[in-house]
Amino acid sequence: MGTIIVGLIVVGIVFFIVRDMLHQKRKGKSIQCGGNCKNCRGCQ
């Protein structure tokens, strides 16, 4: 019974994380890029 409860909690946390990521993407904010190209080391 405890395994089921812990599993449901983990699934709920993952659901809210993914939902927040999709919400941020819809707002135009990138998950990977902070938009600060001057200090970005991604292309160097």
PDB file of C-alpha atoms in Angstrom:
ATOM      1  CA  MET A   1       0.000   0.000   0.000  1.00  0.00           C
ATOM      2  CA  GLY A   2       2.850   2.393   0.805  1.00  0.00           C
ATOM      3  CA  THR A   3       4.441   1.765  -2.591  1.00  0.00           C
ATOM      4  CA  ILE A   4       1.250   2.828  -4.345  1.00  0.00           C
ATOM      5  CA  ILE A   5       1.030   6.040  -2.315  1.00  0.00           C
ATOM      6  CA  VAL A   6       4.670   6.944  -2.976  1.00  0.00           C
ATOM      7  CA  GLY A   7       4.220   6.119  -6.672  1.00  0.00           C
ATOM      8  CA  LEU A   8       1.185   8.390  -6.905  1.00  0.00           C
ATOM      9  CA  ILE A   9       3.088  11.207  -5.210  1.00  0.00           C
ATOM     10  CA  VAL A  10       5.991  10.847  -7.671  1.00  0.00           C
ATOM     11  CA  VAL A  11       3.606  10.762 -10.663  1.00  0.00           C
ATOM     12  CA  GLY A  12       1.877  13.883  -9.333  1.00  0.00           C
ATOM     13  CA  ILE A  13       5.165  15.749  -8.941  1.00  0.00           C
ATOM     14  CA  VAL A  14       6.267  14.798 -12.467  1.00  0.00           C
ATOM     15  CA  PHE A  15       2.872  15.868 -13.831  1.00  0.00           C
ATOM     16  CA  PHE A  16       3.135  19.322 -12.250  1.00  0.00           C
ATOM     17  CA  ILE A  17       6.732  19.772 -13.445  1.00  0.00           C
ATOM     18  CA  VAL A  18       5.801  18.907 -17.047  1.00  0.00           C
ATOM     19  CA  ARG A  19       2.710  21.112 -16.858  1.00  0.00           C
ATOM     20  CA  ASP A  20       4.802  24.047 -15.639  1.00  0.00           C
ATOM     21  CA  MET A  21       7.377  23.483 -18.405  1.00  0.00           C
ATOM     22  CA  LEU A  22       4.644  23.500 -21.059  1.00  0.00           C
ATOM     23  CA  HIS A  23       3.097  26.612 -19.520  1.00  0.00           C
ATOM     24  CA  GLN A  24       6.466  28.408 -19.629  1.00  0.00           C
ATOM     25  CA  LYS A  25       6.964  27.364 -23.256  1.00  0.00           C
ATOM     26  CA  ARG A  26       3.540  28.741 -24.214  1.00  0.00           C
ATOM     27  CA  LYS A  27       4.498  32.052 -22.614  1.00  0.00           C
ATOM     28  CA  GLY A  28       7.515  32.179 -24.932  1.00  0.00           C
ATOM     29  CA  LYS A  29      10.101  31.409 -22.296  1.00  0.00           C
ATOM     30  CA  SER A  30      12.625  28.795 -23.257  1.00  0.00           C
ATOM     31  CA  ILE A  31      13.331  25.941 -20.901  1.00  0.00           C
ATOM     32  CA  GLN A  32      16.995  25.773 -21.931  1.00  0.00           C
ATOM     33  CA  CYS A  33      17.919  29.340 -22.822  1.00  0.00           C
ATOM     34  CA  GLY A  34      17.838  32.246 -20.420  1.00  0.00           C
ATOM     35  CA  GLY A  35      18.043  34.780 -23.252  1.00  0.00           C
ATOM     36  CA  ASN A  36      21.331  36.246 -22.017  1.00  0.00           C
ATOM     37  CA  CYS A  37      23.447  35.668 -25.139  1.00  0.00           C
ATOM     38  CA  LYS A  38      26.300  37.840 -23.906  1.00  0.00           C
ATOM     39  CA  ASN A  39      27.078  35.455 -21.056  1.00  0.00           C
ATOM     40  CA  CYS A  40      26.062  32.248 -22.841  1.00  0.00           C
ATOM     41  CA  ARG A  41      28.675  29.503 -23.133  1.00  0.00           C
ATOM     42  CA  GLY A  42      26.491  27.270 -25.308  1.00  0.00           C
ATOM     43  CA  CYS A  43      28.228  28.073 -28.595  1.00  0.00           C
ATOM     44  CA  GLN A  44      31.790  28.549 -27.366  1.00  0.00           C
TER      45      GLN A  44
END
